Short mmCIF file of C-alpha atoms in Angstrom, two decimals:
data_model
loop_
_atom_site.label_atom_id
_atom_site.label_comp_id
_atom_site.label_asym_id
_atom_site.label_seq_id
_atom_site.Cartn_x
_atom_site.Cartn_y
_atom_site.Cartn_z
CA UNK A 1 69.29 180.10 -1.39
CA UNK A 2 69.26 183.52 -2.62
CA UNK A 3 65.76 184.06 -0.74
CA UNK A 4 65.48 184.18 3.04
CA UNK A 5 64.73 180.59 4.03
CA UNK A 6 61.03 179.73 4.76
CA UNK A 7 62.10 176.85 7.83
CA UNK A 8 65.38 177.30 9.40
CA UNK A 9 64.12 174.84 12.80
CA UNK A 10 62.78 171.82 12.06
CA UNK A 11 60.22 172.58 15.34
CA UNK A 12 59.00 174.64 13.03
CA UNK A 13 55.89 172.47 12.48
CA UNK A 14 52.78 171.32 14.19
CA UNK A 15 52.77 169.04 17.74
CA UNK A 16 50.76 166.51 16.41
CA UNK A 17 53.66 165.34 13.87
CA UNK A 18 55.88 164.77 16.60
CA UNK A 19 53.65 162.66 18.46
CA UNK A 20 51.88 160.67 15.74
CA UNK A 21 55.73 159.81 14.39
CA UNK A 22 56.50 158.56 17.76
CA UNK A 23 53.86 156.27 18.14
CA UNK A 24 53.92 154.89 14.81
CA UNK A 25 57.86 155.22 15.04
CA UNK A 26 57.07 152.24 17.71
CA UNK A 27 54.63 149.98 16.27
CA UNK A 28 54.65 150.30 12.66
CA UNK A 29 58.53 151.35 11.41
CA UNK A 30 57.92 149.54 8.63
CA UNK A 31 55.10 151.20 7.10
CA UNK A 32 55.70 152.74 3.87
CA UNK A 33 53.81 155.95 2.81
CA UNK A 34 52.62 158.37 0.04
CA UNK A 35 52.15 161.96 0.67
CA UNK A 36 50.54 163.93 -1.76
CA UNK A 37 49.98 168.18 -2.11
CA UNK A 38 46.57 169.54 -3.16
CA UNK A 39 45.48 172.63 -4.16
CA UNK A 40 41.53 172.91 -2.93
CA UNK A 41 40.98 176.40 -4.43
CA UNK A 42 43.35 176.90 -7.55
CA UNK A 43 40.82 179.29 -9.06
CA UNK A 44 40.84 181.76 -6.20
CA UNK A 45 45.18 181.59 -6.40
CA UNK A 46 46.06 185.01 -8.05
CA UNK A 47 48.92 183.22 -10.39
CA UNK A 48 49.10 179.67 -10.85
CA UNK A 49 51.08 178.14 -8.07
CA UNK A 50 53.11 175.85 -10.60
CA UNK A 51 55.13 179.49 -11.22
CA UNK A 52 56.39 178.65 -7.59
CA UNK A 53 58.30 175.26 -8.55
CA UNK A 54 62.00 176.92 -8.95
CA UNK A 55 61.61 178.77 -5.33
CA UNK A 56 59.88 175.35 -3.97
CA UNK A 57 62.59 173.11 -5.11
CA UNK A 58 65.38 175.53 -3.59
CA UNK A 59 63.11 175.48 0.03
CA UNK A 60 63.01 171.51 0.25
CA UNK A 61 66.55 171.80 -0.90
CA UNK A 62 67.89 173.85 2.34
CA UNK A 63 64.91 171.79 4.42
CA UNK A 64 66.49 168.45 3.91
CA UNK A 65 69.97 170.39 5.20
CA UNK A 66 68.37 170.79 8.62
CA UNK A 67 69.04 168.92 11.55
CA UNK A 68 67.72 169.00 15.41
CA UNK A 69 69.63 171.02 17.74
CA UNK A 70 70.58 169.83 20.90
CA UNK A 71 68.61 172.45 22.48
CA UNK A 72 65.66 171.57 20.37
CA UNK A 73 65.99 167.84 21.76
CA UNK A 74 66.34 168.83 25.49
CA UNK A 75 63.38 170.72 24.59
CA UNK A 76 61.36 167.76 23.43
CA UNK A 77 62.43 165.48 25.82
CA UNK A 78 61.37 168.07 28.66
CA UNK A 79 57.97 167.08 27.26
CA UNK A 80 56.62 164.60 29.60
CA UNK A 81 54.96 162.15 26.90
CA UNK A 82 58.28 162.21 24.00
CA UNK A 83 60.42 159.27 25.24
CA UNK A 84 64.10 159.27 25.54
CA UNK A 85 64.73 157.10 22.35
CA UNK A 86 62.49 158.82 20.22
CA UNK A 87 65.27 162.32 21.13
CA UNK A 88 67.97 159.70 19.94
CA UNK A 89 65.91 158.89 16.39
CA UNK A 90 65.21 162.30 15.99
CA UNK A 91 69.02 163.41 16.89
CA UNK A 92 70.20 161.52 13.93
CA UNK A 93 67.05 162.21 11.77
CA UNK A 94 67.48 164.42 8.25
CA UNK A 95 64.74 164.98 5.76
CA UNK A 96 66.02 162.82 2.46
CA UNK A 97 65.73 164.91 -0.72
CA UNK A 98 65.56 161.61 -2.61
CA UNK A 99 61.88 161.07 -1.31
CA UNK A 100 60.14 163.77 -2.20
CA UNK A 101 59.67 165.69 -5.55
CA UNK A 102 58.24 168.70 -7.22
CA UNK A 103 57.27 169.33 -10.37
CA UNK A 104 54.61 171.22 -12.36
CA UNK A 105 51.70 170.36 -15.39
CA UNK A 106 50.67 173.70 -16.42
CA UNK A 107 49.25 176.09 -13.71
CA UNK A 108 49.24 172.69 -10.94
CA UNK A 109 52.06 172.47 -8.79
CA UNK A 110 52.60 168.68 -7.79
CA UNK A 111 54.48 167.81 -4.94
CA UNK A 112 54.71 164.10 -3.75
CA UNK A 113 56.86 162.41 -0.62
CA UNK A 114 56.96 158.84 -1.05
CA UNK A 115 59.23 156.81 1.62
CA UNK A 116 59.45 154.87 4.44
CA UNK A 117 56.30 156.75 6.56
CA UNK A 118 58.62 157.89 9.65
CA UNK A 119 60.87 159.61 7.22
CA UNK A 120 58.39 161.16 4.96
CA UNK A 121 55.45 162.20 7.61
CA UNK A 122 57.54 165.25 8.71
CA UNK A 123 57.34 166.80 5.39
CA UNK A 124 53.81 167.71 5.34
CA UNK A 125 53.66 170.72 7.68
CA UNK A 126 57.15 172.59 6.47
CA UNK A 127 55.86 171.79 2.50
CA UNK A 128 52.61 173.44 3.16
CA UNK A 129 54.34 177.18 5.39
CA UNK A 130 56.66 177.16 2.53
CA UNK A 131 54.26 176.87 -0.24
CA UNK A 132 52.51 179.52 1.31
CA UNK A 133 55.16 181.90 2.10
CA UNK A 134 57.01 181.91 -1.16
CA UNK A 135 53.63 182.68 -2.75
CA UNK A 136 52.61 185.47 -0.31
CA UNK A 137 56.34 186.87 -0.86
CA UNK A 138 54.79 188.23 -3.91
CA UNK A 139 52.48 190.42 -2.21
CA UNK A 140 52.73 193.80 -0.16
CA UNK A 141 53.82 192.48 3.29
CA UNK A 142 53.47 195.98 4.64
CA UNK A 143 49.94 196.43 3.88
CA UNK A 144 49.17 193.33 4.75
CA UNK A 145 50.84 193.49 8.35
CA UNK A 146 49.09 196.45 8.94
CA UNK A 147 45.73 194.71 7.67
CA UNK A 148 46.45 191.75 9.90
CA UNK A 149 46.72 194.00 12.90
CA UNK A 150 43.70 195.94 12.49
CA UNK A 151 41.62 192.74 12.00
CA UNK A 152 43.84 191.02 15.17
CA UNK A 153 42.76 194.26 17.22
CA UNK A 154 39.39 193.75 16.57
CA UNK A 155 39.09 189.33 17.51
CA UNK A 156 40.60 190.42 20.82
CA UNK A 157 38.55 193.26 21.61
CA UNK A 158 35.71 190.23 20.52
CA UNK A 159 36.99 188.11 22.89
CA UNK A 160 37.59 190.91 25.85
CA UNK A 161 33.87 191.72 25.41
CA UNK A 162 32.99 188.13 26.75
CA UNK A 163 33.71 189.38 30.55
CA UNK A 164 30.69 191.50 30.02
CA UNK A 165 28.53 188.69 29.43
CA UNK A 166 27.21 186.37 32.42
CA UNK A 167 29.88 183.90 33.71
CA UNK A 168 29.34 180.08 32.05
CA UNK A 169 30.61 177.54 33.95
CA UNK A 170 33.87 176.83 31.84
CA UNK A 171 36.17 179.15 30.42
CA UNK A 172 36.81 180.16 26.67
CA UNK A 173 40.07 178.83 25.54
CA UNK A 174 42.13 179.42 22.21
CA UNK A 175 44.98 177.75 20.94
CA UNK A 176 47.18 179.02 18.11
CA UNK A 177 46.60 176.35 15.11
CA UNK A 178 48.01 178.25 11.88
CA UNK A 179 51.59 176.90 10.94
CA UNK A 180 49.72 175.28 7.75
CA UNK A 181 48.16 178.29 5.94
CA UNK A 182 50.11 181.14 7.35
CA UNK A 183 50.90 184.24 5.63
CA UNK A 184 54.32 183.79 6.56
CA UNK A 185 56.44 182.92 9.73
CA UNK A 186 57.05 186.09 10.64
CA UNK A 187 53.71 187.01 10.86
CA UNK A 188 52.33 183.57 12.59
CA UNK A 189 54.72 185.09 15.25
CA UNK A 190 53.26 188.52 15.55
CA UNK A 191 49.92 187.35 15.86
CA UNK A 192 50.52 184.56 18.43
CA UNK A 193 52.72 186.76 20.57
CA UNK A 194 50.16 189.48 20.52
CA UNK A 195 47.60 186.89 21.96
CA UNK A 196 49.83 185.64 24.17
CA UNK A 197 50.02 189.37 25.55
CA UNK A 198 46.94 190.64 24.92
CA UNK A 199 44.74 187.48 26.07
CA UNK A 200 46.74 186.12 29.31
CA UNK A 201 44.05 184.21 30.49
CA UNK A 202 42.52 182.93 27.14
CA UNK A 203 45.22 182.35 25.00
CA UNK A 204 46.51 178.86 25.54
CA UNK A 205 49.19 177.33 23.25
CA UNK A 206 49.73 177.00 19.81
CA UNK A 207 50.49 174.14 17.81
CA UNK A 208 53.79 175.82 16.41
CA UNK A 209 56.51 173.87 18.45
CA UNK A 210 58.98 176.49 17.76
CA UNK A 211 56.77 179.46 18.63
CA UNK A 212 55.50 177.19 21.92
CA UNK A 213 59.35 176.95 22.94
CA UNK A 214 60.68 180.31 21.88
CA UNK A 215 57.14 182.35 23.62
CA UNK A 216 57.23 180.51 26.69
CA UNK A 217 53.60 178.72 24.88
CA UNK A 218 52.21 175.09 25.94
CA UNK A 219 52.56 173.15 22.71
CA UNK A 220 49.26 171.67 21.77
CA UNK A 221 47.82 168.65 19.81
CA UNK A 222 47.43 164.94 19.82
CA UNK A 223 46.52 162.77 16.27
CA UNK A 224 45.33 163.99 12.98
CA UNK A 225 43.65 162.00 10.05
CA UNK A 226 47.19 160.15 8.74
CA UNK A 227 47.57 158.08 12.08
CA UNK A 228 44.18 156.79 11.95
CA UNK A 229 44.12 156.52 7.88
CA UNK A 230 47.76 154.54 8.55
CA UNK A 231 45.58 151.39 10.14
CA UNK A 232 43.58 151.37 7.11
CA UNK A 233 46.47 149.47 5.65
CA UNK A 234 48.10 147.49 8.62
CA UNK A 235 46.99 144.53 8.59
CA UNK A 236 43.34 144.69 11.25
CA UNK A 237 40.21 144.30 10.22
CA UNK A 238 38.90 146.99 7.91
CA UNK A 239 36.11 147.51 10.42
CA UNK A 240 38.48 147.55 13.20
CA UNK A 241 40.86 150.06 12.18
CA UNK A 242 39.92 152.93 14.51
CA UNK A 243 40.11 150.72 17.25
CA UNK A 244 43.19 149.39 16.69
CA UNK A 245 44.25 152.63 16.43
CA UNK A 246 43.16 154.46 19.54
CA UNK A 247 44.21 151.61 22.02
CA UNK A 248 47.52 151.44 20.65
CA UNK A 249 47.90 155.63 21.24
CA UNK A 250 46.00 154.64 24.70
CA UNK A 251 49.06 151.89 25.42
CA UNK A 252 51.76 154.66 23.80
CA UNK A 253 50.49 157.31 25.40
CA UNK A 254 49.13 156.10 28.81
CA UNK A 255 46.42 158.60 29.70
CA UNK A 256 48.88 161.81 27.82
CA UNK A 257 47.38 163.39 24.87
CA UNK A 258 44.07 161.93 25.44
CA UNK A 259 41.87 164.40 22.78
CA UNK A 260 40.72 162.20 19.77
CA UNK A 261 40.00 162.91 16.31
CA UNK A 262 36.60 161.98 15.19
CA UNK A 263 36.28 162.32 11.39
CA UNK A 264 38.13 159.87 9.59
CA UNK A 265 35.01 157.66 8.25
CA UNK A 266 32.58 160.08 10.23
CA UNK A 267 31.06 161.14 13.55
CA UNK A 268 28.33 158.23 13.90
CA UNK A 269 31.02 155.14 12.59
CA UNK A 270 33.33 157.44 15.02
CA UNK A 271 31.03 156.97 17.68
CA UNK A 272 30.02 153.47 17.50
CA UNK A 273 33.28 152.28 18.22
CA UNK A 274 34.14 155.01 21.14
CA UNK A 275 32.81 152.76 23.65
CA UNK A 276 32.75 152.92 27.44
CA UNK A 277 36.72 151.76 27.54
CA UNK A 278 37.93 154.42 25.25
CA UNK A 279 35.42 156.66 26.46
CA UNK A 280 36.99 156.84 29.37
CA UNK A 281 40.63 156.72 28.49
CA UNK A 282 40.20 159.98 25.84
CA UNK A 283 40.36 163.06 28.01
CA UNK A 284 37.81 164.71 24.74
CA UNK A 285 37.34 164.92 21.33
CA UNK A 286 38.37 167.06 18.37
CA UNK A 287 35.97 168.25 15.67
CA UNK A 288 37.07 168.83 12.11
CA UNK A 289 34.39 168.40 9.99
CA UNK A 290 30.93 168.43 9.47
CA UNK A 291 28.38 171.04 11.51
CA UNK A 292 30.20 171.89 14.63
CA UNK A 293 26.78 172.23 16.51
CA UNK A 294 25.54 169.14 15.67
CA UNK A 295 28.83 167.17 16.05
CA UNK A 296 28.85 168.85 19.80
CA UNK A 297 25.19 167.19 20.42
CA UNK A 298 26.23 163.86 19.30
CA UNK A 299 29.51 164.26 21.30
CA UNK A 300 27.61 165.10 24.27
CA UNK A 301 24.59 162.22 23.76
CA UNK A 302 27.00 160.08 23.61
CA UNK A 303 28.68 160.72 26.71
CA UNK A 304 24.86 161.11 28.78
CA UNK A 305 24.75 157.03 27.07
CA UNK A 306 27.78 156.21 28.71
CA UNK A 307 26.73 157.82 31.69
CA UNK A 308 30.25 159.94 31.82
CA UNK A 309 30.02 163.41 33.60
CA UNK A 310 30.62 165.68 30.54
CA UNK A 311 31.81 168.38 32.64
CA UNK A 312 35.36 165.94 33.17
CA UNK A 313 35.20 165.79 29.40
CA UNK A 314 36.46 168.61 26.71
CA UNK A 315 35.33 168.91 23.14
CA UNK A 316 37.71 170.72 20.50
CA UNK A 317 36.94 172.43 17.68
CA UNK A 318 39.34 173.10 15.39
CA UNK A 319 37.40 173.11 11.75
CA UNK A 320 37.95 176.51 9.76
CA UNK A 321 36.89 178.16 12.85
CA UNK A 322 36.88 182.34 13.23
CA UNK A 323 36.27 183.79 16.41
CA UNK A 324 32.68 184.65 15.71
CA UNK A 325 31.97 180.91 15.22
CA UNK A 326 34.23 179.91 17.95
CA UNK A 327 32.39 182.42 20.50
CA UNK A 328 29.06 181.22 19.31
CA UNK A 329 29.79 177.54 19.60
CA UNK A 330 31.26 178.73 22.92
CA UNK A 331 27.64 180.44 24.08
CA UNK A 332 26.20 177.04 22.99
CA UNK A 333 28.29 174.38 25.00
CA UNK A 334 30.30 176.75 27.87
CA UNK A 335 27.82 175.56 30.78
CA UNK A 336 27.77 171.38 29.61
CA UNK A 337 30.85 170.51 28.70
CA UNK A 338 35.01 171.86 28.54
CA UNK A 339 35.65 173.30 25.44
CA UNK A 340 38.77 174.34 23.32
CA UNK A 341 39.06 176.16 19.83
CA UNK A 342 41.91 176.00 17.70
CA UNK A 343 41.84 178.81 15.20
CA UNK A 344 44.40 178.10 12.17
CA UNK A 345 44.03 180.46 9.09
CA UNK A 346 41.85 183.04 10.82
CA UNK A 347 44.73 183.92 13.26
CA UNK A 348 47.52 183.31 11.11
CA UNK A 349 46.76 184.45 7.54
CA UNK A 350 43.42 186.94 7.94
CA UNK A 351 45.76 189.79 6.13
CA UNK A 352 42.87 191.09 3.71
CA UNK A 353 44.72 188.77 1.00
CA UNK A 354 42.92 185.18 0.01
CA UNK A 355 44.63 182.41 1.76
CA UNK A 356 45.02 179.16 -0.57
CA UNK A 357 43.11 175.76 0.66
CA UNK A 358 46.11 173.62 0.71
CA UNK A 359 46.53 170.46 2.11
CA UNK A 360 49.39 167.39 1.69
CA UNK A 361 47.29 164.12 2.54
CA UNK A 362 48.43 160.55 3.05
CA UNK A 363 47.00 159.07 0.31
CA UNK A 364 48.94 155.17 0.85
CA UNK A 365 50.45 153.21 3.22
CA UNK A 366 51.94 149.95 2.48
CA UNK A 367 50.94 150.02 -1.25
CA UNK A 368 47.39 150.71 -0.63
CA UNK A 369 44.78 153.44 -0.79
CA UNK A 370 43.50 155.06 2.27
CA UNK A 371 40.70 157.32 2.70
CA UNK A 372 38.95 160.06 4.89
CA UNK A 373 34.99 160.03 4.78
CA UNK A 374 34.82 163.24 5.94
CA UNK A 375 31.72 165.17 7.57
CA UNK A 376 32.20 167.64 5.11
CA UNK A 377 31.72 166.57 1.36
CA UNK A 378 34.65 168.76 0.48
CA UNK A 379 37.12 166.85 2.59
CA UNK A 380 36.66 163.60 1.72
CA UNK A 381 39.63 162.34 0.71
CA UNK A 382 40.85 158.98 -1.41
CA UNK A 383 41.78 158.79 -4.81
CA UNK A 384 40.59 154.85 -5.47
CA UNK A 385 37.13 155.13 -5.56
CA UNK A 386 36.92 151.19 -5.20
CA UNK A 387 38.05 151.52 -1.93
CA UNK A 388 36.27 154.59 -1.02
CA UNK A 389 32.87 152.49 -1.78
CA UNK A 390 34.46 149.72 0.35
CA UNK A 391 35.15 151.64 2.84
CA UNK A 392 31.95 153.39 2.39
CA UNK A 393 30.58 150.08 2.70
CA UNK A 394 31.80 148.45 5.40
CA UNK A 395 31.17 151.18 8.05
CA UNK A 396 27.52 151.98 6.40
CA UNK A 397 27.95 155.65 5.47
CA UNK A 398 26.24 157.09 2.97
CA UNK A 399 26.91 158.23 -0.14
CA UNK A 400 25.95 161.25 0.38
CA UNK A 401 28.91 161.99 3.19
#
């Protein structure tokens, strides 16, 4: 590449890959997948992003040249809950240009993997930093470093100021979440190794399993939407695909990684089948969508229901979140329940420039559609509305969701 590369490690994306492709690398090999990139905002991009398709093509060329390191491997496999074959897949694992493409349609920028899922699921992460470096190369990195410091400065002194307020019974703690919708790599580092040493005993981990190995950082993360949407197409029950998917992370897993993602058809369908058993395998839950505040009332009625001690419980929230909202929501749960707050874009691309709302969804498995019923109308994700309204349907949500 004439450029500097955007990836040069494949740890260069978020924890939560790793561990979904594991478990689904165990029970469902098989499972073929569609992956599909999405610009949410194209009217707030300064130039259209299909200008970017010569640069893209040349980054997914030099990605699918990467390999695992041996010291990248003895690095996963020094994490308790990655299992010794899983090192061995990944040891002979290369990204295969032949399943994914890029191409443009005036201004859009399309970019589709389509494969067998546990080669193609890796993609996501790396095609969304690149798209977003190559089109913040264009800008004045300078000015926007110094930008991005300034407004850093300012979240920590934020979050200093909380030792002047009366002591809640559990602590506020932030984890690094940005590898998606960074500025660029160089930056993501900056900013997460100036938390790490400005906020020693708030600054947790970070997503980034390359910054969590080269910083000395606890990786963080557990499922996302794709390994629950992935059961939408296996085989189960329509109606039983959530629960077919958390007890087969429970029996991967075994009491590991035990924070679970709540939005996939909704909080309340969430929530009616997070019963007592599950309830007490999942360590927490993660919030992604929807009013954060109201989410965290649900979470916790749920929980008085079940008569589970909240305080043994922790509730994530990881949904656009800037410190501000963080430190409010914070203020609101801090003496009921253990919290967490993963900020992404607000940590990782808050430069003074627009960051672009991009995302690269599984949008089959297996030859059929899946779908997300988000809390947020925004998110809601499918593109066969037949099946949305089935799905729709079958758990009783509302149209209006």
């Amino acid at each position: 590449m004439d450029t500097p590369a955007v990836i040069t490690s494949l740890l260069e994306t978020d924890l939560y890959k790793f561990t979904m492709w594991q478990a689904l690398l165990h029970r469902h090999p098989a499972t073929q997948a569609e992956y599909r990139f999405v610009c949410r905002n194209p009217g707030d991009a300064v130039f259209p992003l299909s200008e970017l398709l010569p640069e893209v093509n040349a980054a997914l060329d030099h990605l699918c040249t990467l390999r695992f390191t041996e010291d990248e491997l003895a690095y996963l496999g020094g994490l308790r809950y990655i299992k010794s074959d899983f090192v061995d897949f990944l040891r002979l694992f290369q990204f295969q240009r032949a399943f994914i493409h890029a191409w443009a349609e005036g201004d859009t920028l399309h970019i589709e993997a389509r494969g067998p899922q546990v080669h193609v699921m890796g993609f996501e992460i790396p095609v969304l930093a690149l798209v977003n470096e190559l089109y913040f190369r264009r800008f004045d990195a300078a000015a926007a470093h110094a930008e991005g410091r300034r407004r850093l400065a300012l979240k920590i002194d934020q979050i200093h100021a909380l030792a002047d307020e009366p002591a809640r019974r559990h602590p506020f703690e932030l984890f690094e979440f940005g590898v998606r919708r960074r500025f660029s790599g160089a930056w993501q580092r900056e900013a997460t190794a100036t938390l790490q040493r400005e906020l020693p005993g708030v600054m947790k981990g970070t997503s980034n399993v390359h910054l969590a190995r080269t910083l000395g950082l606890v990786p963080i993360g557990t499922m996302a939407h794709e390994y629950l949407q992935t059961y939408q197409a296996l085989g189960v029950r329509l109606r039983d695909f959530q629960k077919a998917a958390l007890e087969d992370w429970v029996q991967e897993y075994r009491g590991d990684l035990g924070i679970a993602l709540t939005d996939v058809v909704g909080m309340d369908a969430f929530l009616a089948d997070f019963d007592l058993y599950f309830a007490k395998l999942f360590d927490g839950l993660r919030h992604d969508s929807g009013d954060p505040f109201v989410w965290g009332e649900k979470a916790l009625a749920h929980y008085a229901k079940l008569k589970i001690d909240p305080h043994t419980r922790r509730l994530v929230f990881s949904d656009g979140l800037t410190v501000d909202k963080a430190l409010a929501l914070y203020r609101h749960f801090a003496d009921r329940v253990q919290l967490g707050f993963g900020i992404g874009t607000q940590l990782s691309n808050d430069v003074g420039l627009q960051p672009l709302n991009i995302v690269m969804k599984l949008v089959r498995a297996n030859g059929q559609p899946v779908a997300k019923l988000s809390d947020s109308p925004g998110k809601t994700m499918c593109e066969d509305e037949t099946f949305l309204a089935y799905l729709r349907q079958v758990f009783g949500v509302g149209q209006s969701v």
